[in-house]
Short mmCIF file of C-alpha atoms in Angstrom, two decimals:
data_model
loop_
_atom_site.label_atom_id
_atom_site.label_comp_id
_atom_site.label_asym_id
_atom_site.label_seq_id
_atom_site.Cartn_x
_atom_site.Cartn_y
_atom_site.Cartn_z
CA UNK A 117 -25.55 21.51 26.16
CA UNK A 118 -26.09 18.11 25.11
CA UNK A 119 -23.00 15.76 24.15
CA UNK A 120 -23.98 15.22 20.33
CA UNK A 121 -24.83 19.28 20.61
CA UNK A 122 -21.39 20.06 21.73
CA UNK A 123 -19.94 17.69 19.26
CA UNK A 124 -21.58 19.87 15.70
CA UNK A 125 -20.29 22.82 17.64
CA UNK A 126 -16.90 21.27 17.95
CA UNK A 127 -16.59 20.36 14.27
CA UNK A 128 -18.37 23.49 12.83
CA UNK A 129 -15.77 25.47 15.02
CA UNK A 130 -13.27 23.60 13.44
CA UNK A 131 -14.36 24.23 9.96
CA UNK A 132 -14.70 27.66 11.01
CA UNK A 133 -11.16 27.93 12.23
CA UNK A 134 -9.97 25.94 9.50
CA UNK A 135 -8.90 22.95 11.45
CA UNK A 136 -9.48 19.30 10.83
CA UNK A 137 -10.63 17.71 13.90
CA UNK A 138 -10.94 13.62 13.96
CA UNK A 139 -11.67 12.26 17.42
CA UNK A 140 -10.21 13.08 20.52
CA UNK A 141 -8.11 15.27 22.96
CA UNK A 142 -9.21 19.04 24.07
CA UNK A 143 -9.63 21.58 22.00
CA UNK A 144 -9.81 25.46 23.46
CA UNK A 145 -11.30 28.35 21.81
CA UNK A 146 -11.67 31.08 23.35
CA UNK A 147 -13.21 30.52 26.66
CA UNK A 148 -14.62 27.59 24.83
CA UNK A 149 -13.03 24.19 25.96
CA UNK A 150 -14.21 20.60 24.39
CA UNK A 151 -13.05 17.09 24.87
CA UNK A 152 -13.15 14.36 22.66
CA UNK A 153 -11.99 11.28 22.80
CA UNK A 154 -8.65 9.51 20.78
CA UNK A 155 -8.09 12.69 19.07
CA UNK A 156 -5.94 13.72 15.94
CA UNK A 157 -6.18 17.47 15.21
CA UNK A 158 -4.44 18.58 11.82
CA UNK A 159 -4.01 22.57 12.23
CA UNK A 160 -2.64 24.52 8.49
CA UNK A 161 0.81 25.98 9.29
CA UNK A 162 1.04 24.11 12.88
CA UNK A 163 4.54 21.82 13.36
CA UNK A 164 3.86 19.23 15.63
CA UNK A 165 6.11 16.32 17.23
CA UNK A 166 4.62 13.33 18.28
CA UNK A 167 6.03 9.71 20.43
CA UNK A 168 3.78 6.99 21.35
CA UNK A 169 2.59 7.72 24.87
CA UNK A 170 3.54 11.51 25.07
CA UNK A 171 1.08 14.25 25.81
CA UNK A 172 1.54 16.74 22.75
CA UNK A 173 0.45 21.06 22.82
CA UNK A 174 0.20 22.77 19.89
CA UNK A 175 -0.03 26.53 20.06
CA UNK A 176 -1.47 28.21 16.92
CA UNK A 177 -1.30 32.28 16.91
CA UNK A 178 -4.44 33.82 18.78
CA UNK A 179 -6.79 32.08 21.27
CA UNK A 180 -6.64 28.27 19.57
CA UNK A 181 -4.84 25.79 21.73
CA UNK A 182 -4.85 22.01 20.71
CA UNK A 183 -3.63 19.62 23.66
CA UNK A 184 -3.99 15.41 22.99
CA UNK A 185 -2.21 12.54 23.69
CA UNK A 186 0.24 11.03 20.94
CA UNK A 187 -0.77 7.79 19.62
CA UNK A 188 1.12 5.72 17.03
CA UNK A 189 -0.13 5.64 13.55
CA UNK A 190 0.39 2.51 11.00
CA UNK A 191 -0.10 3.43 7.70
CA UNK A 192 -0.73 0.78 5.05
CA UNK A 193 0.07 1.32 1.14
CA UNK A 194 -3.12 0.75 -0.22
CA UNK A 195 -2.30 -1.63 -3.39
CA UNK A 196 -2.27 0.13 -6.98
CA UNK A 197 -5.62 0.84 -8.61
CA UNK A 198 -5.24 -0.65 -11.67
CA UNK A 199 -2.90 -3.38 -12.74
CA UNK A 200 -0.03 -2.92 -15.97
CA UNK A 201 -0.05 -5.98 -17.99
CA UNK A 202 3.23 -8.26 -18.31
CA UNK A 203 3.33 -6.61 -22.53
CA UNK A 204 3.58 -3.10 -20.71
CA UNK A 205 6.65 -4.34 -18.37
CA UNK A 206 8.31 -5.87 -21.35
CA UNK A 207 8.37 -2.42 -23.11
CA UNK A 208 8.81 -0.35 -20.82
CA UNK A 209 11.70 -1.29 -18.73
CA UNK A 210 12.70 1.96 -17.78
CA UNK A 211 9.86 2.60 -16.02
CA UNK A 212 10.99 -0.53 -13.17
CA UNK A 213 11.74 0.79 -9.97
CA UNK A 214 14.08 -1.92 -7.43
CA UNK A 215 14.04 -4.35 -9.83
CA UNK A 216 16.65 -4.95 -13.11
CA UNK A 217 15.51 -6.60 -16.33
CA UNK A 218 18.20 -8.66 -16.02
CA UNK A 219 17.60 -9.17 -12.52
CA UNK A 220 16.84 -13.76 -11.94
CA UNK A 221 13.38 -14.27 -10.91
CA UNK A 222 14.98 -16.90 -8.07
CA UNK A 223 16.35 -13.67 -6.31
CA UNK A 224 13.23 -12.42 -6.03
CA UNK A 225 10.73 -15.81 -6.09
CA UNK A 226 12.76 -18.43 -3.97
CA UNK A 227 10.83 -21.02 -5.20
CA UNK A 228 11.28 -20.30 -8.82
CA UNK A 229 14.96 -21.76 -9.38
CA UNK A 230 13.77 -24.95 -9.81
CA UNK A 231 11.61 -24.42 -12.59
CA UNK A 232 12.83 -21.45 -13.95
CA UNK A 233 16.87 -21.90 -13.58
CA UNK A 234 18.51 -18.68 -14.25
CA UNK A 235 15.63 -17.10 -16.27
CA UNK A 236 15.21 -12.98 -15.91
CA UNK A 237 12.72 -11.05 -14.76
CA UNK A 238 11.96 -9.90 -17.84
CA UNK A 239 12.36 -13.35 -19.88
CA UNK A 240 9.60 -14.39 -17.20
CA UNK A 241 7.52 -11.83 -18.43
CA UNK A 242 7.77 -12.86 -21.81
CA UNK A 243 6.07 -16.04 -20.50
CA UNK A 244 5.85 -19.25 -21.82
CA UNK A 245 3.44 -22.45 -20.36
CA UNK A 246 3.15 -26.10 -21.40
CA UNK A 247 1.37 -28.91 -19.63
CA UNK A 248 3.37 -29.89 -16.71
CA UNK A 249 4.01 -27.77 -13.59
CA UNK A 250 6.97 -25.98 -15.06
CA UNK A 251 4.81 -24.60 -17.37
CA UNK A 252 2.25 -23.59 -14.64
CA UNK A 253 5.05 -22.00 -13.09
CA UNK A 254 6.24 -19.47 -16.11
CA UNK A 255 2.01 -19.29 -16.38
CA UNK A 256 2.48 -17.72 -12.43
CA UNK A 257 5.93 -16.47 -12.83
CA UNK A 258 5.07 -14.43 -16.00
CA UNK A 259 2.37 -12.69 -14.20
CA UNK A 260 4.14 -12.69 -10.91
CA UNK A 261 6.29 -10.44 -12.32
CA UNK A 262 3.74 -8.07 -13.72
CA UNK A 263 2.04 -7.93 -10.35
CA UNK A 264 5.41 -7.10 -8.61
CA UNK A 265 6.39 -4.49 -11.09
CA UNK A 266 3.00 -2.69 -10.68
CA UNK A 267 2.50 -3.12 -6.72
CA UNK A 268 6.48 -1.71 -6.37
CA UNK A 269 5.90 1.35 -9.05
CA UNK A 270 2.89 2.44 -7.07
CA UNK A 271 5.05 2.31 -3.75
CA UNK A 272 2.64 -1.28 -2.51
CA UNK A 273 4.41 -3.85 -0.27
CA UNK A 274 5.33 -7.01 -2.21
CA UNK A 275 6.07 -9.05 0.48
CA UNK A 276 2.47 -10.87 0.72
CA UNK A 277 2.87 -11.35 -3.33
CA UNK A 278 6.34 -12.83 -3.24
CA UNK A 279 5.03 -15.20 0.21
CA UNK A 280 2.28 -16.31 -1.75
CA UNK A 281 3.84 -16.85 -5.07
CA UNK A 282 6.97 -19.08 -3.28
CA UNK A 283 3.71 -20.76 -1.63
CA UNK A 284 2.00 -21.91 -4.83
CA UNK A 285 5.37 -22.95 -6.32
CA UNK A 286 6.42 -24.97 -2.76
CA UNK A 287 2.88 -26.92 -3.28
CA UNK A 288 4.36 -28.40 -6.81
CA UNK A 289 0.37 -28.67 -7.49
CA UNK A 290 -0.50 -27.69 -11.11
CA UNK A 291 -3.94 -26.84 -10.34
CA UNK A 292 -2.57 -24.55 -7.31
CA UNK A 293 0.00 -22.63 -9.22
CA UNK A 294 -2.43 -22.23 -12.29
CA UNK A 295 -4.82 -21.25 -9.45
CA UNK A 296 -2.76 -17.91 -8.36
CA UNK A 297 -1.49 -17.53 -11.72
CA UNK A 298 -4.92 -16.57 -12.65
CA UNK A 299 -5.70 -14.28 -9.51
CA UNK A 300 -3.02 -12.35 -10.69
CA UNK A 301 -3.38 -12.13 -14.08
CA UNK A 302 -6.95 -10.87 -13.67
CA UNK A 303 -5.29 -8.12 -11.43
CA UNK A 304 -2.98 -7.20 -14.01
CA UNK A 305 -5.49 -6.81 -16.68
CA UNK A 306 -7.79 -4.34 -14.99
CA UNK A 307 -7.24 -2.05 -18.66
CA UNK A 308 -6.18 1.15 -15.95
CA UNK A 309 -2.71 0.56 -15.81
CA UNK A 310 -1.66 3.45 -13.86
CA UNK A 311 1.39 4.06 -15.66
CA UNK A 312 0.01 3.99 -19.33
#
């Protein structure tokens, strides 16, 4: 049997048996034995432990027998779909998750002490602006906030967010603040705030 052959037959054995195969390991069924390479196989009702560099069986009532080798998996939060707008934060504190309304924006934006002093999270996200850099910095601050909210409600990493908001504020460059300030506020104001 040719290889891509023996490959359909793998994976419309596996539909049949109502197992998702991705690539890799052995699979036995029957008398029926196939190898794939890097394999995951997902099996309903199986309970399987797995360690980076440990071989790992499976045993599955009847004839199916699922033998690979454990690899590590990273998983990445993928960031929210839509973004919430720094109104919907205001009015709907409740709905924060690690954060506190009363909460400084310096404890979570290092670089926002200087311009902001002891300002809130949510007096950031009632905003605020002018023509110097302080005011680009409540500009990015106000929708900093937003964006933070949002990426931590939908379970997101902020740390990329937070590094490149101290960033812009380190730079003391109007043009650079306003610069992320608008990045962000375009994220927040998708209009499919996934909390709404």
């Amino acid at each position: 049997m040719a290889a891509h052959e023996d490959r359909r037959s793998l994976a419309a054995l596996g539909a049949f048996a109502g197992i998702a195969l991705l690539v890799g390991g052995t699979f036995a069924f029957g008398g029926a034995t196939s190898t794939v390479s890097g394999a995951t196989t997902t099996m309903p009702g199986a309970t399987t432990t797995t360690r980076p560099g440990v071989t790992t069986t499976t045993t599955m009532p009847g004839p199916t027998t699922t033998t690979m080798l454990a690899t590590t998996t990273t998983s990445t939060t993928a960031p929210p779909s839509g973004g919430c707008t720094p109104g919907f934060w205001k009015n709907h504190t409740e709905s924060w998750i690690g954060y506190s309304p009363t909460q400084t924006t310096a404890s979570v934006f290092s670089g926002a002490g200087s311009y902001v002093g002891t300002t809130t999270l949510l007096g950031s996200l009632q905003g605020g602006g002018g023509s110097d850099t302080t005011g680009a910095a409540r500009i990015l601050l106000r929708a900093a906030v937003a964006n933070l909210l949002t990426t931590t409600a939908a379970g997101g990493s902020t740390s990329g967010l937070i590094a490149d908001v101290n960033a812009a504020l380190a730079s003391g460059d109007r043009a650079t603040i306003l610069a992320l300030a608008s990045q962000l506020d375009a994220l927040n104001n998708t209009g499919d705030c996934p909390f709404d």
